[in-house]
Tab-separated table of C-alpha atoms in Angstrom:
chain	number	residue	atom	x	y	z
A	1	MET	CA	12.743	47.167	-23.337
A	2	ARG	CA	9.076	46.454	-22.615
A	3	SER	CA	6.637	48.311	-20.396
A	4	SER	CA	3.603	46.501	-19.033
A	5	ASP	CA	1.571	46.165	-15.851
A	6	ALA	CA	1.162	42.444	-16.578
A	7	PRO	CA	3.418	39.942	-14.817
A	8	ALA	CA	6.178	38.484	-16.974
A	9	ASP	CA	8.087	35.203	-16.855
A	10	LEU	CA	11.595	36.649	-16.946
A	11	VAL	CA	13.302	33.346	-17.705
A	12	LYS	CA	10.889	32.104	-20.358
A	13	GLN	CA	10.643	35.509	-22.049
A	14	GLY	CA	14.399	36.106	-21.924
A	15	PHE	CA	14.421	39.275	-19.798
A	16	ASP	CA	17.606	40.239	-17.968
A	17	LEU	CA	15.897	42.566	-15.497
A	18	ALA	CA	12.476	43.819	-14.447
A	19	ILE	CA	11.462	46.705	-12.232
A	20	GLY	CA	8.628	45.573	-9.993
A	21	LEU	CA	6.283	47.733	-7.958
A	22	GLY	CA	4.282	46.788	-4.893
A	23	THR	CA	4.883	43.639	-2.891
A	24	LEU	CA	7.039	40.846	-4.289
A	25	ALA	CA	5.699	37.318	-4.440
A	26	ASP	CA	7.934	34.468	-3.333
A	27	SER	CA	9.875	33.134	-6.297
A	28	SER	CA	13.239	31.815	-7.416
A	29	LEU	CA	14.109	35.253	-8.794
A	30	LYS	CA	16.725	37.472	-7.211
A	31	SER	CA	15.687	40.959	-6.144
A	32	ARG	CA	16.975	44.188	-4.671
A	33	ARG	CA	14.812	46.854	-3.065
A	34	LEU	CA	15.461	50.188	-4.764
A	35	GLY	CA	13.008	52.401	-2.936
A	36	HIS	CA	9.373	52.794	-1.983
A	37	PHE	CA	6.249	54.745	-2.803
A	38	GLU	CA	3.025	55.779	-1.140
A	39	THR	CA	-0.484	55.328	-2.489
A	40	VAL	CA	-3.559	57.323	-1.551
A	41	LEU	CA	-7.278	56.769	-1.964
A	42	VAL	CA	-8.705	59.460	-4.279
A	43	ALA	CA	-11.863	60.486	-6.120
A	44	ALA	CA	-12.984	63.420	-8.234
A	45	PRO	CA	-14.867	66.119	-6.302
A	46	GLY	CA	-17.746	65.752	-8.782
A	47	TYR	CA	-18.124	62.073	-7.942
A	48	LEU	CA	-18.040	62.759	-4.202
A	49	ALA	CA	-20.669	65.506	-4.601
A	50	THR	CA	-23.189	62.944	-5.936
A	51	ARG	CA	-23.264	60.860	-2.763
A	52	GLN	CA	-23.356	61.000	0.989
A	53	PRO	CA	-20.032	62.147	2.494
A	54	VAL	CA	-17.452	59.381	2.901
A	55	ARG	CA	-16.485	59.688	6.567
A	56	SER	CA	-16.076	56.055	7.592
A	57	LEU	CA	-15.211	52.629	6.262
A	58	ASP	CA	-18.940	51.838	6.190
A	59	ASP	CA	-19.502	54.852	3.916
A	60	LEU	CA	-16.681	53.629	1.679
A	61	ALA	CA	-18.376	50.248	1.204
A	62	SER	CA	-21.207	51.806	-0.799
A	63	CYS	CA	-18.907	53.725	-3.180
A	64	ASP	CA	-18.084	52.908	-6.784
A	65	PHE	CA	-14.506	51.830	-7.437
A	66	ILE	CA	-12.176	51.691	-10.399
A	67	GLY	CA	-10.635	48.231	-10.690
A	68	VAL	CA	-7.396	47.227	-12.374
A	69	SER	CA	-7.838	43.813	-13.970
A	70	MET	CA	-4.523	42.265	-12.963
A	71	LEU	CA	-4.436	43.636	-9.410
A	72	SER	CA	-6.346	42.639	-6.321
A	73	GLY	CA	-9.272	44.922	-5.608
A	74	THR	CA	-8.668	44.766	-1.853
A	75	VAL	CA	-7.845	48.127	-0.279
A	76	THR	CA	-5.859	48.005	2.962
A	77	LEU	CA	-6.235	51.066	5.168
A	78	GLN	CA	-4.188	51.773	8.305
A	79	ARG	CA	-4.753	54.014	11.304
A	80	GLY	CA	-3.752	53.925	14.944
A	81	GLY	CA	-1.742	50.725	14.643
A	82	ARG	CA	-4.508	48.716	13.013
A	83	ALA	CA	-4.969	47.665	9.407
A	84	ILE	CA	-8.329	46.929	7.830
A	85	ALA	CA	-8.847	45.310	4.437
A	86	VAL	CA	-11.810	46.559	2.416
A	87	ASP	CA	-13.107	44.604	-0.578
A	88	PRO	CA	-15.049	46.972	-2.843
A	89	GLU	CA	-18.559	45.748	-3.573
A	90	HIS	CA	-19.148	48.007	-6.572
A	91	VAL	CA	-16.506	48.060	-9.306
A	92	ARG	CA	-17.994	50.506	-11.794
A	93	GLN	CA	-15.145	50.455	-14.309
A	94	GLU	CA	-12.294	48.013	-14.802
A	95	VAL	CA	-9.159	49.022	-16.671
A	96	ASP	CA	-6.027	47.085	-17.550
A	97	THR	CA	-3.316	49.461	-16.262
A	98	ILE	CA	-2.738	51.857	-13.391
A	99	ALA	CA	-2.101	54.549	-16.018
A	100	SER	CA	-5.682	54.022	-17.262
A	101	ALA	CA	-7.146	54.204	-13.755
A	102	ARG	CA	-6.180	57.849	-13.171
A	103	PRO	CA	-8.266	59.226	-16.103
A	104	ALA	CA	-11.233	57.084	-14.979
A	105	VAL	CA	-11.005	58.577	-11.480
A	106	LEU	CA	-10.615	62.100	-12.902
A	107	ALA	CA	-13.740	61.482	-15.019
A	108	GLY	CA	-15.715	60.893	-11.829
A	109	LEU	CA	-16.338	57.174	-12.323
A	110	GLY	CA	-15.285	56.149	-8.822
A	111	ILE	CA	-12.570	55.793	-6.213
A	112	ARG	CA	-9.123	54.222	-6.617
A	113	HIS	CA	-5.858	54.090	-4.706
A	114	LEU	CA	-3.081	55.528	-6.854
A	115	PRO	CA	0.584	56.421	-6.333
A	116	LEU	CA	0.744	59.766	-4.521
A	117	ARG	CA	3.440	61.073	-6.834
A	118	GLU	CA	1.149	60.428	-9.825
A	119	VAL	CA	-1.806	62.338	-8.350
A	120	GLN	CA	-0.231	65.000	-6.122
A	121	ASP	CA	-0.650	67.743	-8.764
A	122	ASP	CA	-4.309	66.731	-9.246
A	123	ILE	CA	-4.886	66.917	-5.475
A	124	ASP	CA	-3.131	70.293	-5.230
A	125	ALA	CA	-5.190	71.662	-8.143
A	126	GLY	CA	-8.481	70.369	-6.692
A	127	ARG	CA	-9.099	67.894	-9.540
A	128	LEU	CA	-8.904	65.005	-7.051
A	129	THR	CA	-9.724	64.725	-3.372
A	130	ARG	CA	-8.229	62.319	-0.873
A	131	VAL	CA	-10.873	59.962	0.494
A	132	LEU	CA	-10.635	59.160	4.221
A	133	PRO	CA	-7.433	61.224	4.586
A	134	ASP	CA	-7.012	60.170	8.235
A	135	TRP	CA	-6.266	56.650	6.998
A	136	THR	CA	-3.032	55.664	5.244
A	137	MET	CA	-2.126	52.792	2.983
A	138	PRO	CA	0.851	50.439	3.356
A	139	GLU	CA	4.076	51.633	1.784
A	140	LEU	CA	4.908	49.705	-1.384
A	141	GLY	CA	8.324	48.816	-2.712
A	142	VAL	CA	10.202	49.418	-5.929
A	143	PHE	CA	12.359	46.383	-6.761
A	144	ALA	CA	14.908	45.282	-9.305
A	145	VAL	CA	14.147	41.638	-10.118
A	146	TRP	CA	16.257	39.286	-12.228
A	147	PRO	CA	16.527	35.569	-12.986
A	148	ASP	CA	18.941	33.457	-10.986
A	149	SER	CA	20.184	31.662	-14.078
A	150	GLY	CA	23.942	32.059	-14.044
A	151	PRO	CA	26.272	35.033	-14.034
A	152	GLN	CA	24.586	38.392	-14.249
A	153	LYS	CA	25.372	40.455	-17.313
A	154	LEU	CA	27.644	43.431	-16.657
A	155	LEU	CA	25.168	45.940	-18.118
A	156	THR	CA	22.366	44.550	-15.937
A	157	ARG	CA	24.558	44.890	-12.829
A	158	ARG	CA	25.499	48.452	-13.812
A	159	LEU	CA	21.823	49.379	-14.246
A	160	ILE	CA	20.933	47.975	-10.818
A	161	ASP	CA	23.861	49.885	-9.270
A	162	PHE	CA	22.674	53.058	-11.016
A	163	PHE	CA	19.206	52.689	-9.466
A	164	VAL	CA	20.622	51.859	-6.014
A	165	ASP	CA	22.820	54.981	-6.068
A	166	ARG	CA	19.851	57.272	-6.855
A	167	GLU	CA	17.729	58.874	-4.180
A	168	PRO	CA	14.666	56.617	-3.573
A	169	ARG	CA	12.191	59.511	-3.881
A	170	ARG	CA	13.245	59.949	-7.526
A	171	LEU	CA	12.272	56.423	-8.491
A	172	LEU	CA	8.534	56.897	-8.469
């Protein structure tokens, strides 16, 4: 088993199965949607206290962001049936995993969209604040992905079935 935020070549690297998060790219791989998760735009209250209030998308443009090196920096926000893509102008800190982004946000280095389940306790405790809470972000998927290179191994099929039978909210 290997855990990484970096994309993997399942065939070349000999993997039987991967769990992918987000939006799947077109490929020759087979996939099955297992569930979904929500992300929210958050910042530390201390960071927000150092600047003008963030009340609009224009205010957001001048903020510092935490980037994740292998992910697009574009933030898509939705409200009232419209979606607007925001490309951060100021990436103050770049990290290599989502797991590293949360501590950077908690340290007050900038804003980042993170999985709600990962930051809900921080929001409830006041360690993080939702930024532009009237806006939402697109729902992202949780997928089982495997190579289409012959018969699937029985244990791989059983693992996929195990995930499918679980309640989606428990996946992430």
